[in-house]
Tab-separated table of C-alpha atoms in Angstrom:
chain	number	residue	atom	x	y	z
A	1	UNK	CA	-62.928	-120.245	121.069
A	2	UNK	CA	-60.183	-121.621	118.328
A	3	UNK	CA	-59.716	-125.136	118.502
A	4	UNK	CA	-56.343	-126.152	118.022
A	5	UNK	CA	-55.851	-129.145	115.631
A	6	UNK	CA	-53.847	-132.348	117.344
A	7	UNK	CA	-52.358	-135.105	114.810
A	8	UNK	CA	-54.076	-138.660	114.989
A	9	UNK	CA	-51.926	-140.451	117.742
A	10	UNK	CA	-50.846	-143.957	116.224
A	11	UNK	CA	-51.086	-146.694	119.200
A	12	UNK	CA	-47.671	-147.827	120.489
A	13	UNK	CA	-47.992	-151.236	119.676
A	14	UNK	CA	-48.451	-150.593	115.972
A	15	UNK	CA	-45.695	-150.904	113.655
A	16	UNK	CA	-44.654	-149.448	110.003
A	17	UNK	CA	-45.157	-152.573	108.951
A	18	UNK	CA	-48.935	-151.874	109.446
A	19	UNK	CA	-48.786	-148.520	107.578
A	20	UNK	CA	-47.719	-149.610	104.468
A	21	UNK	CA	-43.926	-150.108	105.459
A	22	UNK	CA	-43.670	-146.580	106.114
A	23	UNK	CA	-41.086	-144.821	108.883
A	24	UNK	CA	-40.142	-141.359	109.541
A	25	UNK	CA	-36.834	-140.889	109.824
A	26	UNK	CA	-34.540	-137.897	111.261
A	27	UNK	CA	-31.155	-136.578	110.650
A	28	UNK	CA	-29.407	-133.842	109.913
A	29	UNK	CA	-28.839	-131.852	106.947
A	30	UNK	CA	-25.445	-132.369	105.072
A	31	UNK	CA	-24.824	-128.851	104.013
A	32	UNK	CA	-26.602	-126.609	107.052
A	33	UNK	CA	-27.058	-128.440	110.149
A	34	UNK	CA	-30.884	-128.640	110.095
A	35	UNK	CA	-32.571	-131.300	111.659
A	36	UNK	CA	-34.795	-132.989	109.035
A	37	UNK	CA	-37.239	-135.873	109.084
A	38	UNK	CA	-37.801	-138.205	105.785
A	39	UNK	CA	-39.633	-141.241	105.334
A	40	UNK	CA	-37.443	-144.716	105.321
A	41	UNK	CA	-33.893	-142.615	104.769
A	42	UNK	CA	-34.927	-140.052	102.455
A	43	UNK	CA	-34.439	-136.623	103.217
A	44	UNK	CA	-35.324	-133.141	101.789
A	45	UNK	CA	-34.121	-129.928	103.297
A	46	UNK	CA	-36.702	-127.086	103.583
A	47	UNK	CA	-33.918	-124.436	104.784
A	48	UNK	CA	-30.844	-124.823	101.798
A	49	UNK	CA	-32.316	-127.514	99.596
A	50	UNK	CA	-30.200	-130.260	100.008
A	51	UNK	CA	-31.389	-133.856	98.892
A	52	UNK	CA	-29.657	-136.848	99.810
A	53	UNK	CA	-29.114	-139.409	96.633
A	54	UNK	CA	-32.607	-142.225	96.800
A	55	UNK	CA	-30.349	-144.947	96.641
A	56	UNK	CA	-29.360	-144.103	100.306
A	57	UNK	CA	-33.282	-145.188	101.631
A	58	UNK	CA	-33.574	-147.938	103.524
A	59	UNK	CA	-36.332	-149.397	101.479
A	60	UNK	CA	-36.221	-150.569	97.967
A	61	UNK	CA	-38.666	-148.056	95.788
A	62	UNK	CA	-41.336	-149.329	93.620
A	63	UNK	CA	-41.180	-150.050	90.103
A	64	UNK	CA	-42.739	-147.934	87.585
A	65	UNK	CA	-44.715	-150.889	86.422
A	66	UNK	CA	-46.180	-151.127	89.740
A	67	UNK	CA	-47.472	-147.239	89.437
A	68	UNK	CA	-51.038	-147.877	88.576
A	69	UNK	CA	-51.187	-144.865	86.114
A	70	UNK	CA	-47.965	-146.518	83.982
A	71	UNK	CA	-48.647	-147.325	80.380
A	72	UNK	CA	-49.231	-150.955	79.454
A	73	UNK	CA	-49.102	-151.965	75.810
């Protein structure tokens, strides 16, 4: 018998707060219509390829000093 995999169900009462400030987002794609999901605003479109700009999140990004693997001198 195949056992069909189920995603980890995330309580109700949690928030994205309590994942790391983290949301999935949905809207749809600019140039074909496509419903797509992002996290916090920012979207990628598997069908035609359209990205929207990263400034148009609704979270500020981290700095690349704050990327553990950056380079300091």
């Amino acid at each position: 018998m195949k056992q069909e995999w189920l995603p980890e169900a995330v309580p109700p009462n949690e928030t994205a707060a309590a994942h790391g400030g983290s949301e999935i987002t949905a809207t749809e794609c600019r140039e074909c219509g496509a419903q797509v999901h992002g996290l916090n605003g920012r979207y990628a479109c598997g069908l035609c390829g359209w990205v929207n700009h990263w400034s148009q999140g609704s979270t500020a990004l981290p700095r690349a000093e704050d990327d553990p693997d950056y380079p300091h001198h």
